[in-house]
XYZ file of N, CA and C in Angstrom:
564
model
N 131.611 14.846 83.023
C 132.222 13.798 82.243
C 133.736 13.992 82.189
N 134.457 12.921 82.031
C 135.913 12.901 82.009
C 136.376 12.417 80.646
N 137.264 13.208 80.024
C 137.794 12.842 78.713
C 139.310 12.893 78.740
N 139.949 11.915 78.160
C 141.400 11.900 78.005
C 141.667 11.741 76.518
N 142.365 12.743 75.940
C 142.605 12.662 74.498
C 143.871 11.857 74.197
N 144.191 11.727 72.919
C 145.309 10.881 72.493
C 146.672 11.414 72.942
N 146.772 12.720 73.248
C 148.051 13.279 73.717
C 148.171 13.246 75.235
N 147.144 12.715 75.920
C 147.192 12.603 77.379
C 146.569 13.777 78.104
N 146.000 14.743 77.370
C 145.312 15.864 78.012
C 144.011 15.367 78.630
N 143.719 15.862 79.835
C 142.533 15.428 80.569
C 141.520 16.573 80.585
N 140.290 16.237 80.258
C 139.222 17.225 80.292
C 138.126 16.796 81.247
N 137.774 17.697 82.169
C 136.622 17.474 83.047
C 135.576 18.486 82.606
N 134.509 17.987 81.994
C 133.497 18.867 81.421
C 133.910 19.414 80.071
N 135.090 19.035 79.586
C 135.602 19.509 78.291
C 135.836 18.305 77.393
N 135.261 18.340 76.209
C 135.414 17.198 75.301
C 136.726 17.243 74.527
N 137.296 18.446 74.364
C 138.578 18.594 73.648
C 139.537 19.414 74.504
N 140.124 18.810 75.534
C 141.022 19.560 76.410
C 142.272 20.033 75.676
N 142.629 21.304 75.854
C 143.792 21.877 75.162
C 145.032 21.930 76.049
N 144.889 21.616 77.324
C 145.998 21.626 78.277
C 146.074 20.265 78.946
N 147.113 20.053 79.764
C 147.231 18.795 80.495
C 146.001 18.531 81.352
N 145.396 19.608 81.929
C 144.146 19.478 82.671
C 143.265 20.672 82.346
N 142.067 20.414 81.839
C 141.093 21.462 81.544
C 139.811 21.137 82.297
N 139.356 22.105 83.120
C 138.087 21.967 83.828
C 137.157 23.006 83.230
N 136.005 22.571 82.719
C 135.098 23.475 82.026
C 133.720 23.421 82.673
N 133.107 24.605 82.864
C 131.763 24.688 83.421
C 130.727 24.142 82.461
N 129.530 23.938 82.972
C 128.457 23.341 82.171
C 127.975 24.258 81.057
N 127.960 25.593 81.318
C 127.490 26.534 80.308
C 128.045 27.916 80.633
N 127.663 28.914 79.852
C 128.203 30.268 80.034
C 127.682 30.975 81.270
N 126.719 30.417 81.970
C 126.186 31.087 83.156
C 126.675 30.430 84.448
N 127.627 29.505 84.337
C 128.197 28.917 85.547
C 129.703 28.831 85.394
N 130.412 28.990 86.499
C 131.862 28.952 86.444
C 132.347 27.512 86.576
N 133.573 27.292 86.132
C 134.235 26.007 86.350
C 135.113 26.185 87.584
N 135.032 25.260 88.519
C 135.802 25.366 89.753
C 136.656 24.122 89.923
N 137.936 24.364 90.198
C 138.871 23.293 90.508
C 139.157 23.402 91.999
N 139.029 22.322 92.725
C 139.149 22.368 94.185
C 140.061 21.242 94.661
N 140.998 21.602 95.532
C 141.838 20.625 96.220
C 141.511 20.787 97.696
N 141.074 19.693 98.368
C 140.635 19.833 99.761
C 141.066 18.660 100.612
N 141.016 18.889 101.934
C 141.286 17.817 102.885
C 139.976 17.128 103.265
N 140.020 16.201 104.187
C 138.818 15.456 104.565
C 137.814 16.298 105.333
N 138.230 17.494 105.832
C 137.305 18.398 106.522
C 136.725 19.443 105.580
N 136.902 19.241 104.276
C 136.390 20.144 103.230
C 137.062 21.503 103.211
N 138.197 21.651 103.868
C 138.977 22.892 103.732
C 139.850 22.719 102.500
N 139.870 23.744 101.650
C 140.654 23.581 100.445
C 140.962 24.864 99.728
N 141.641 24.714 98.607
C 141.999 25.810 97.727
C 141.141 25.673 96.477
N 140.600 26.812 96.028
C 139.722 26.833 94.861
C 140.330 27.699 93.769
N 140.162 27.267 92.556
C 140.436 28.102 91.385
C 139.129 28.102 90.605
N 138.567 29.310 90.427
C 137.255 29.422 89.799
C 137.355 30.336 88.586
N 136.846 29.860 87.462
C 136.898 30.650 86.231
C 135.776 31.686 86.218
N 135.982 32.776 85.461
C 134.871 33.706 85.285
C 133.830 33.070 84.378
N 132.608 33.517 84.489
C 131.573 33.052 83.581
C 130.925 34.253 82.930
N 130.101 34.013 81.958
C 129.492 35.067 81.156
C 128.927 36.175 82.033
N 129.384 37.388 81.791
C 128.865 38.537 82.531
C 129.694 38.915 83.744
N 130.350 37.952 84.413
C 131.082 38.285 85.635
C 132.444 38.878 85.329
N 133.188 38.275 84.411
C 134.501 38.779 84.052
C 135.538 38.657 85.145
N 135.247 37.957 86.245
C 136.177 37.850 87.364
C 136.467 36.389 87.641
N 137.748 36.029 87.627
C 138.174 34.698 88.036
C 138.678 34.783 89.468
N 138.647 33.678 90.189
C 139.031 33.697 91.601
C 140.023 32.602 91.935
N 140.891 32.897 92.875
C 141.711 31.910 93.572
C 141.398 32.138 95.033
N 141.041 31.112 95.767
C 140.667 31.327 97.162
C 140.647 30.057 97.963
N 140.088 30.160 99.149
C 139.967 29.024 100.049
C 138.506 28.863 100.441
N 138.190 27.696 100.943
C 136.880 27.511 101.547
C 137.081 26.781 102.863
N 136.114 26.901 103.729
C 136.256 26.323 105.057
C 136.481 27.429 106.066
N 136.255 27.135 107.310
C 136.387 28.111 108.380
C 137.851 28.416 108.660
N 138.156 29.705 108.835
C 139.506 30.162 109.192
C 140.578 29.663 108.238
N 140.316 29.755 106.942
C 141.279 29.324 105.933
C 141.886 30.533 105.248
N 143.128 30.874 105.620
C 143.862 31.956 104.976
C 144.412 31.443 103.647
N 144.922 32.353 102.819
C 145.521 31.980 101.544
C 146.956 32.463 101.545
N 147.883 31.576 101.294
C 149.296 31.931 101.261
C 149.905 31.624 99.911
N 151.014 32.288 99.618
C 151.767 32.050 98.393
C 153.184 31.683 98.788
N 153.671 30.556 98.297
C 155.005 30.069 98.636
C 155.930 30.117 97.432
N 157.200 30.354 97.711
C 158.272 30.223 96.733
C 159.335 29.358 97.397
N 159.788 28.320 96.701
C 160.738 27.357 97.260
C 160.259 26.816 98.599
N 158.967 26.573 98.683
C 158.304 26.015 99.863
C 158.384 26.913 101.097
N 158.601 28.206 100.898
C 158.621 29.177 101.991
C 157.524 30.206 101.722
N 156.646 30.432 102.715
C 155.562 31.393 102.534
C 156.123 32.799 102.398
N 155.684 33.497 101.338
C 156.140 34.862 101.058
C 155.026 35.892 101.221
N 153.769 35.489 100.928
C 152.622 36.392 101.026
C 151.481 35.646 101.700
N 150.757 36.346 102.595
C 149.576 35.757 103.219
C 148.419 36.738 103.143
N 147.249 36.212 102.772
C 145.991 36.942 102.821
C 145.178 36.255 103.898
N 144.982 36.930 105.048
C 144.302 36.269 106.162
C 142.783 36.336 106.011
N 142.077 35.723 106.922
C 140.616 35.603 106.817
C 139.896 36.939 106.975
N 140.586 37.976 107.440
C 139.986 39.314 107.550
C 140.288 40.175 106.327
N 141.034 39.623 105.360
C 141.393 40.392 104.172
C 142.666 41.182 104.344
N 143.407 40.949 105.421
C 144.677 41.629 105.657
C 145.779 40.907 104.895
N 146.725 41.674 104.321
C 147.795 41.105 103.510
C 149.131 41.289 104.213
N 149.877 40.219 104.313
C 151.239 40.266 104.841
C 152.206 39.841 103.759
N 153.195 40.672 103.481
C 154.269 40.340 102.544
C 155.540 40.268 103.374
N 156.134 39.088 103.439
C 157.319 38.894 104.286
C 156.965 38.625 105.732
N 155.680 38.535 106.037
C 155.214 38.227 107.382
C 153.916 37.428 107.282
N 153.707 36.535 108.239
C 152.462 35.761 108.264
C 151.437 36.391 109.200
N 151.822 37.478 109.878
C 150.926 38.171 110.807
C 150.907 39.658 110.479
N 150.006 40.105 109.587
C 149.980 41.522 109.219
C 149.426 42.411 110.336
N 150.329 43.061 111.049
C 149.971 43.937 112.170
C 150.480 45.352 111.935
N 149.701 46.343 112.371
C 150.139 47.737 112.350
C 151.145 47.956 113.483
N 150.851 47.426 114.644
C 151.736 47.424 115.807
C 151.193 46.404 116.783
N 152.033 45.894 117.641
C 151.649 44.923 118.661
C 150.776 43.836 118.037
N 149.501 43.778 118.370
C 148.591 42.782 117.787
C 147.390 43.447 117.113
N 147.536 44.714 116.722
C 146.472 45.423 116.023
C 146.625 45.180 114.528
N 145.618 44.587 113.911
C 145.687 44.218 112.499
C 145.740 45.440 111.596
N 146.335 45.265 110.416
C 146.393 46.287 109.382
C 146.092 45.633 108.046
N 145.601 46.400 107.088
C 145.270 45.847 105.777
C 146.506 45.444 104.979
N 147.653 46.135 105.165
C 148.873 45.792 104.449
C 150.074 45.938 105.375
N 150.848 44.868 105.497
C 152.073 44.868 106.296
C 153.171 44.275 105.420
N 154.180 45.089 105.105
C 155.302 44.643 104.288
C 156.535 44.622 105.170
N 157.237 43.490 105.183
C 158.408 43.337 106.046
C 159.589 42.831 105.232
N 160.714 43.501 105.384
C 161.962 43.034 104.800
C 162.849 42.654 105.968
N 163.177 41.388 106.095
C 163.939 40.908 107.252
C 165.272 41.642 107.390
N 166.006 41.848 106.305
C 167.259 42.585 106.338
C 168.226 42.069 107.385
N 169.240 42.859 107.643
C 170.239 42.516 108.656
C 170.031 43.385 109.875
N 170.276 42.826 111.041
C 170.140 43.584 112.289
C 171.077 44.783 112.274
N 170.550 45.924 112.651
C 171.363 47.139 112.715
C 171.544 47.834 111.382
N 170.790 47.427 110.353
C 170.919 48.074 109.046
C 169.548 48.554 108.568
N 169.556 49.485 107.643
C 168.332 49.999 107.037
C 167.988 49.090 105.860
N 166.748 48.643 105.790
C 166.296 47.776 104.703
C 165.300 48.521 103.835
N 165.474 48.432 102.518
C 164.471 49.003 101.621
C 163.257 48.087 101.642
N 162.089 48.639 101.957
C 160.880 47.845 102.120
C 159.991 47.923 100.889
N 159.917 49.055 100.255
C 159.040 49.203 99.093
C 159.595 50.270 98.166
N 159.204 50.176 96.912
C 159.586 51.184 95.927
C 158.358 51.504 95.091
N 158.052 52.780 94.964
C 156.971 53.241 94.099
C 157.637 53.974 92.939
N 157.317 53.577 91.730
C 157.992 54.132 90.563
C 156.971 54.692 89.587
N 157.211 55.901 89.118
C 156.353 56.504 88.109
C 156.545 55.830 86.763
N 155.828 56.312 85.761
C 155.818 55.671 84.444
C 157.121 55.832 83.678
N 157.867 56.919 83.917
C 159.096 57.131 83.155
C 160.061 57.995 83.946
N 161.209 58.294 83.318
C 162.203 59.174 83.935
C 162.308 60.472 83.137
N 161.246 60.842 82.462
C 161.253 62.065 81.650
C 161.081 63.291 82.546
N 161.418 64.448 82.006
C 161.241 65.712 82.723
C 159.786 65.831 83.185
N 159.588 66.166 84.454
C 158.247 66.326 85.008
C 157.633 65.035 85.530
N 158.360 63.936 85.439
C 157.830 62.645 85.888
C 158.074 62.438 87.374
N 157.303 61.512 87.953
C 157.464 61.185 89.355
C 156.414 60.205 89.804
N 156.304 60.043 91.116
C 155.311 59.149 91.695
C 154.743 59.801 92.951
N 153.501 59.475 93.269
C 152.812 60.035 94.430
C 152.236 58.900 95.264
N 152.370 59.039 96.574
C 151.716 58.154 97.531
C 150.752 59.020 98.320
N 149.480 58.644 98.331
C 148.464 59.401 99.068
C 147.996 58.591 100.265
N 147.838 59.255 101.400
C 147.305 58.650 102.612
C 146.189 59.572 103.084
N 144.970 59.038 103.182
C 143.884 59.923 103.573
C 142.566 59.216 103.749
N 141.514 60.007 103.722
C 140.161 59.511 103.932
C 139.615 58.892 102.656
N 138.415 58.317 102.736
C 137.775 57.755 101.551
C 137.439 58.843 100.536
N 137.466 60.105 100.958
C 137.191 61.227 100.068
C 138.476 61.970 99.707
N 139.638 61.305 99.844
C 140.945 61.779 99.406
C 141.530 62.934 100.220
N 140.956 63.276 101.354
C 141.564 64.316 102.192
C 142.657 63.682 103.037
N 143.858 64.255 102.997
C 144.957 63.691 103.775
C 146.297 64.280 103.385
N 147.294 63.411 103.273
C 148.665 63.820 103.000
C 149.156 63.107 101.752
N 150.084 63.749 101.052
C 150.728 63.075 99.931
C 152.238 63.207 100.059
N 152.935 62.228 99.529
C 154.388 62.242 99.395
C 154.665 62.101 97.909
N 155.476 62.984 97.367
C 155.747 62.963 95.939
C 157.241 63.032 95.709
N 157.703 62.268 94.752
C 159.100 62.340 94.340
C 159.150 62.372 92.840
N 160.070 63.152 92.275
C 160.163 63.235 90.827
C 161.343 64.066 90.403
N 161.227 64.614 89.207
C 162.308 65.453 88.709
C 161.757 66.590 87.883
N 162.461 67.704 87.944
C 162.211 68.855 87.091
C 163.493 69.054 86.306
N 163.410 68.949 84.981
C 164.628 68.902 84.173
C 165.333 67.603 84.510
N 166.569 67.685 84.964
C 167.293 66.486 85.399
C 167.535 66.515 86.903
N 166.842 67.429 87.610
C 167.068 67.634 89.042
C 165.956 66.956 89.855
N 166.313 66.043 90.772
C 165.291 65.385 91.591
C 164.756 66.307 92.688
N 163.535 66.015 93.145
C 162.929 66.769 94.242
C 162.013 65.841 95.035
N 161.640 66.287 96.232
C 160.638 65.600 97.047
C 159.665 66.651 97.547
N 158.399 66.256 97.677
C 157.367 67.183 98.104
C 156.422 66.477 99.064
N 156.003 67.187 100.101
C 155.029 66.680 101.072
C 153.953 67.735 101.202
N 152.692 67.314 101.187
C 151.616 68.282 101.302
C 150.302 67.619 101.632
N 149.230 68.380 101.486
C 147.894 67.870 101.785
C 147.103 67.697 100.493
N 146.086 66.829 100.571
C 145.215 66.597 99.430
C 143.785 66.938 99.817
N 142.998 67.262 98.823
C 141.601 67.626 99.027
C 140.681 66.617 98.358
N 139.378 66.770 98.594
C 138.360 65.849 98.092
C 138.372 65.710 96.572
N 138.797 66.741 95.856
C 138.795 66.724 94.394
C 140.142 66.299 93.816
N 141.061 65.820 94.682
C 142.375 65.386 94.235
C 143.414 66.491 94.225
N 142.990 67.741 94.506
C 143.922 68.865 94.502
C 144.990 68.675 95.573
N 146.225 69.078 95.242
C 147.343 68.988 96.180
C 147.778 70.391 96.575
N 148.107 70.556 97.850
C 148.702 71.794 98.329
C 150.043 71.426 98.949
N 151.114 71.860 98.281
C 152.451 71.527 98.759
C 152.756 72.289 100.039
N 153.285 71.597 101.032
C 153.660 72.232 102.286
C 155.162 72.294 102.474
N 155.857 71.237 102.044
C 157.307 71.156 102.221
C 157.929 70.674 100.922
N 159.003 71.336 100.499
C 159.754 70.932 99.302
C 161.185 70.638 99.734
N 161.709 69.514 99.279
C 163.103 69.164 99.534
C 163.802 69.122 98.191
N 164.788 69.990 98.028
C 165.534 70.075 96.768
C 166.627 69.016 96.737
N 167.198 68.789 95.559
C 168.264 67.796 95.407
C 169.508 68.180 96.204
N 169.633 69.436 96.557
C 170.781 69.918 97.340
C 170.615 69.636 98.832
N 169.392 69.202 99.214
C 169.103 68.996 100.629
C 168.448 70.205 101.267
N 168.322 71.304 100.512
C 167.645 72.489 101.028
C 166.158 72.178 101.191
N 165.569 72.744 102.259
C 164.174 72.488 102.595
C 163.403 73.800 102.575
N 162.243 73.778 101.932
C 161.424 74.981 101.887
C 160.024 74.702 102.385
N 159.503 75.627 103.172
C 158.112 75.567 103.607
C 157.407 76.738 102.936
N 156.446 76.410 102.072
C 155.726 77.449 101.342
C 156.473 77.959 100.127
N 157.540 77.301 99.710
C 158.257 77.697 98.495
C 158.672 76.453 97.728
N 158.653 76.529 96.404
C 159.095 75.403 95.581
C 160.558 75.529 95.187
N 161.214 76.636 95.630
C 162.646 76.845 95.334
C 163.411 77.127 96.621
N 163.553 76.140 97.505
C 164.239 76.394 98.778
C 165.732 76.671 98.586
N 166.266 77.539 99.430
C 167.691 77.871 99.320
C 168.389 77.733 100.677
N 167.724 77.218 101.664
C 168.302 77.069 103.000
C 168.081 75.643 103.516
N 168.944 75.287 104.499
C 168.778 73.984 105.177
C 168.347 74.193 106.587
């Protein structure tokens, strides 16, 4: 059913719409879905969570329908049909034409270094930092860590184990000194 209240709010399935457009499911066991589509039934969906699911969705339907996000009518993020994400690129590739789950690209200027990503810990307090882990589904692999001890920054590279344990292999001090097997390097 379609309802239009005295303030011009439109309700589809809602008798008292609280927004300019409210789409409401039939009951708590079905979601409300808003769909914009072309004549071939390819479209964009916005689906509300329903009782028990707790998950709302934004997606596409139809064959080979990727999902993109635009700002000022320029695509900035793409989620392709394989679940690969491109930020700053419409073709998320690891290299050549081999797909990757995440490809972040900063166009930058030719011949210059571009900052592509920043990982930031919760605070700048003593002992704070951030860790990036690369490894297996059981957490075995490598970690990169940056942080501070007192007011002195440091960088650390090492391996990780199945239980999350880290073994530091290389420490880079704020002075540029590098240590292998020591957390207090004094040489370059």
